[in-house]
Amino acid sequence: MTDCKNTTYTDKNIMTDAIVTQKFITGGYNYSANECAHPNIKNAIMDILNEEHCILHDVFDEMSQRGWYPTEEASDTKINEVKTNFTGAQ
């Protein structure tokens, strides 16, 4: 059994937990918005979803700046490939 009283959490641990939590939260609100039949409630959920996405982006930016969430630069070829695939899906 783990003794939680003696566990030390680093800033990276805390930020990783925050980004995982925000991804979970946005998923839940997104599902709720998709299933909502009442326009006023859906609009309220969409407002909350947008706020949660902003929080998620802030956490991502902070982690990225600290080198804790590295992303690779996309090549022009890859960008055009994604654009083509996305445009074709519409």
mmCIF file of C-alpha atoms in Angstrom:
data_model
loop_
_atom_site.group_PDB
_atom_site.id
_atom_site.type_symbol
_atom_site.label_atom_id
_atom_site.label_comp_id
_atom_site.label_asym_id
_atom_site.label_seq_id
_atom_site.Cartn_x
_atom_site.Cartn_y
_atom_site.Cartn_z
ATOM 1 C CA MET A 1 0.000 0.000 0.000
ATOM 2 C CA THR A 2 1.332 3.440 -0.912
ATOM 3 C CA ASP A 3 1.713 6.044 1.797
ATOM 4 C CA CYS A 4 0.205 9.158 0.210
ATOM 5 C CA LYS A 5 1.441 11.421 3.009
ATOM 6 C CA ASN A 6 5.055 10.949 1.964
ATOM 7 C CA THR A 7 4.530 11.322 -1.783
ATOM 8 C CA THR A 8 6.206 14.333 -3.335
ATOM 9 C CA TYR A 9 4.709 15.682 -6.517
ATOM 10 C CA THR A 10 6.861 17.674 -8.894
ATOM 11 C CA ASP A 11 5.548 20.559 -10.952
ATOM 12 C CA LYS A 12 5.737 18.238 -13.958
ATOM 13 C CA ASN A 13 3.589 15.612 -12.168
ATOM 14 C CA ILE A 14 1.007 18.246 -11.281
ATOM 15 C CA MET A 15 0.906 19.707 -14.788
ATOM 16 C CA THR A 16 0.653 16.237 -16.346
ATOM 17 C CA ASP A 17 -2.279 15.471 -14.073
ATOM 18 C CA ALA A 18 -3.867 18.805 -15.026
ATOM 19 C CA ILE A 19 -3.606 18.194 -18.777
ATOM 20 C CA VAL A 20 -4.947 14.636 -18.485
ATOM 21 C CA THR A 21 -7.829 15.922 -16.352
ATOM 22 C CA GLN A 22 -8.623 18.733 -18.813
ATOM 23 C CA LYS A 23 -8.674 16.267 -21.702
ATOM 24 C CA PHE A 24 -11.132 14.107 -19.749
ATOM 25 C CA ILE A 25 -13.300 17.106 -18.853
ATOM 26 C CA THR A 26 -13.468 18.428 -22.421
ATOM 27 C CA GLY A 27 -14.382 14.951 -23.629
ATOM 28 C CA GLY A 28 -17.287 14.843 -21.186
ATOM 29 C CA TYR A 29 -18.597 18.260 -22.119
ATOM 30 C CA ASN A 30 -18.201 17.472 -25.804
ATOM 31 C CA TYR A 31 -20.235 14.283 -25.390
ATOM 32 C CA SER A 32 -22.882 16.208 -23.448
ATOM 33 C CA ALA A 33 -23.096 18.895 -26.126
ATOM 34 C CA ASN A 34 -23.496 16.253 -28.828
ATOM 35 C CA GLU A 35 -26.343 14.586 -26.947
ATOM 36 C CA CYS A 36 -28.145 17.745 -25.819
ATOM 37 C CA ALA A 37 -31.576 18.377 -27.317
ATOM 38 C CA HIS A 38 -32.396 21.717 -25.656
ATOM 39 C CA PRO A 39 -30.744 24.705 -27.431
ATOM 40 C CA ASN A 40 -30.286 26.856 -24.310
ATOM 41 C CA ILE A 41 -28.671 24.043 -22.380
ATOM 42 C CA LYS A 42 -26.506 23.120 -25.351
ATOM 43 C CA ASN A 43 -25.317 26.734 -25.633
ATOM 44 C CA ALA A 44 -24.421 26.766 -21.936
ATOM 45 C CA ILE A 45 -22.517 23.506 -22.308
ATOM 46 C CA MET A 46 -20.712 24.861 -25.378
ATOM 47 C CA ASP A 47 -19.675 27.963 -23.406
ATOM 48 C CA ILE A 48 -18.273 25.772 -20.643
ATOM 49 C CA LEU A 49 -16.591 23.528 -23.210
ATOM 50 C CA ASN A 50 -14.884 26.541 -24.759
ATOM 51 C CA GLU A 51 -13.654 27.696 -21.323
ATOM 52 C CA GLU A 52 -12.303 24.225 -20.579
ATOM 53 C CA HIS A 53 -10.510 24.141 -23.940
ATOM 54 C CA CYS A 54 -8.897 27.488 -23.074
ATOM 55 C CA ILE A 55 -7.694 26.056 -19.760
ATOM 56 C CA LEU A 56 -6.390 22.976 -21.572
ATOM 57 C CA HIS A 57 -4.514 25.176 -24.021
ATOM 58 C CA ASP A 58 -3.000 27.237 -21.184
ATOM 59 C CA VAL A 59 -1.760 24.064 -19.480
ATOM 60 C CA PHE A 60 -0.406 22.763 -22.794
ATOM 61 C CA ASP A 61 1.423 26.051 -23.453
ATOM 62 C CA GLU A 62 3.007 26.026 -19.998
ATOM 63 C CA MET A 63 4.104 22.407 -20.335
ATOM 64 C CA SER A 64 5.419 23.028 -23.840
ATOM 65 C CA GLN A 65 7.443 26.057 -22.701
ATOM 66 C CA ARG A 66 9.014 23.947 -19.959
ATOM 67 C CA GLY A 67 9.839 21.143 -22.392
ATOM 68 C CA TRP A 68 7.393 18.739 -20.726
ATOM 69 C CA TYR A 69 5.095 18.360 -23.747
ATOM 70 C CA PRO A 70 7.299 18.288 -26.801
ATOM 71 C CA THR A 71 5.724 18.456 -30.206
ATOM 72 C CA GLU A 72 7.485 18.049 -33.490
ATOM 73 C CA GLU A 73 7.336 20.642 -36.228
ATOM 74 C CA ALA A 74 5.016 19.593 -39.045
ATOM 75 C CA SER A 75 6.473 19.661 -42.522
ATOM 76 C CA ASP A 76 4.654 21.447 -45.339
ATOM 77 C CA THR A 77 4.096 18.046 -46.951
ATOM 78 C CA LYS A 78 2.413 16.678 -43.832
ATOM 79 C CA ILE A 79 0.277 19.813 -43.434
ATOM 80 C CA ASN A 80 -0.903 19.586 -47.045
ATOM 81 C CA GLU A 81 -1.628 15.868 -46.610
ATOM 82 C CA VAL A 82 -3.831 16.549 -43.576
ATOM 83 C CA LYS A 83 -5.579 19.407 -45.386
ATOM 84 C CA THR A 84 -6.293 17.154 -48.357
ATOM 85 C CA ASN A 85 -7.614 14.351 -46.158
ATOM 86 C CA PHE A 86 -9.770 16.718 -44.116
ATOM 87 C CA THR A 87 -11.154 18.520 -47.160
ATOM 88 C CA GLY A 88 -11.965 15.190 -48.769
ATOM 89 C CA ALA A 89 -13.861 14.088 -45.639
ATOM 90 C CA GLN A 90 -16.212 17.042 -45.836
#
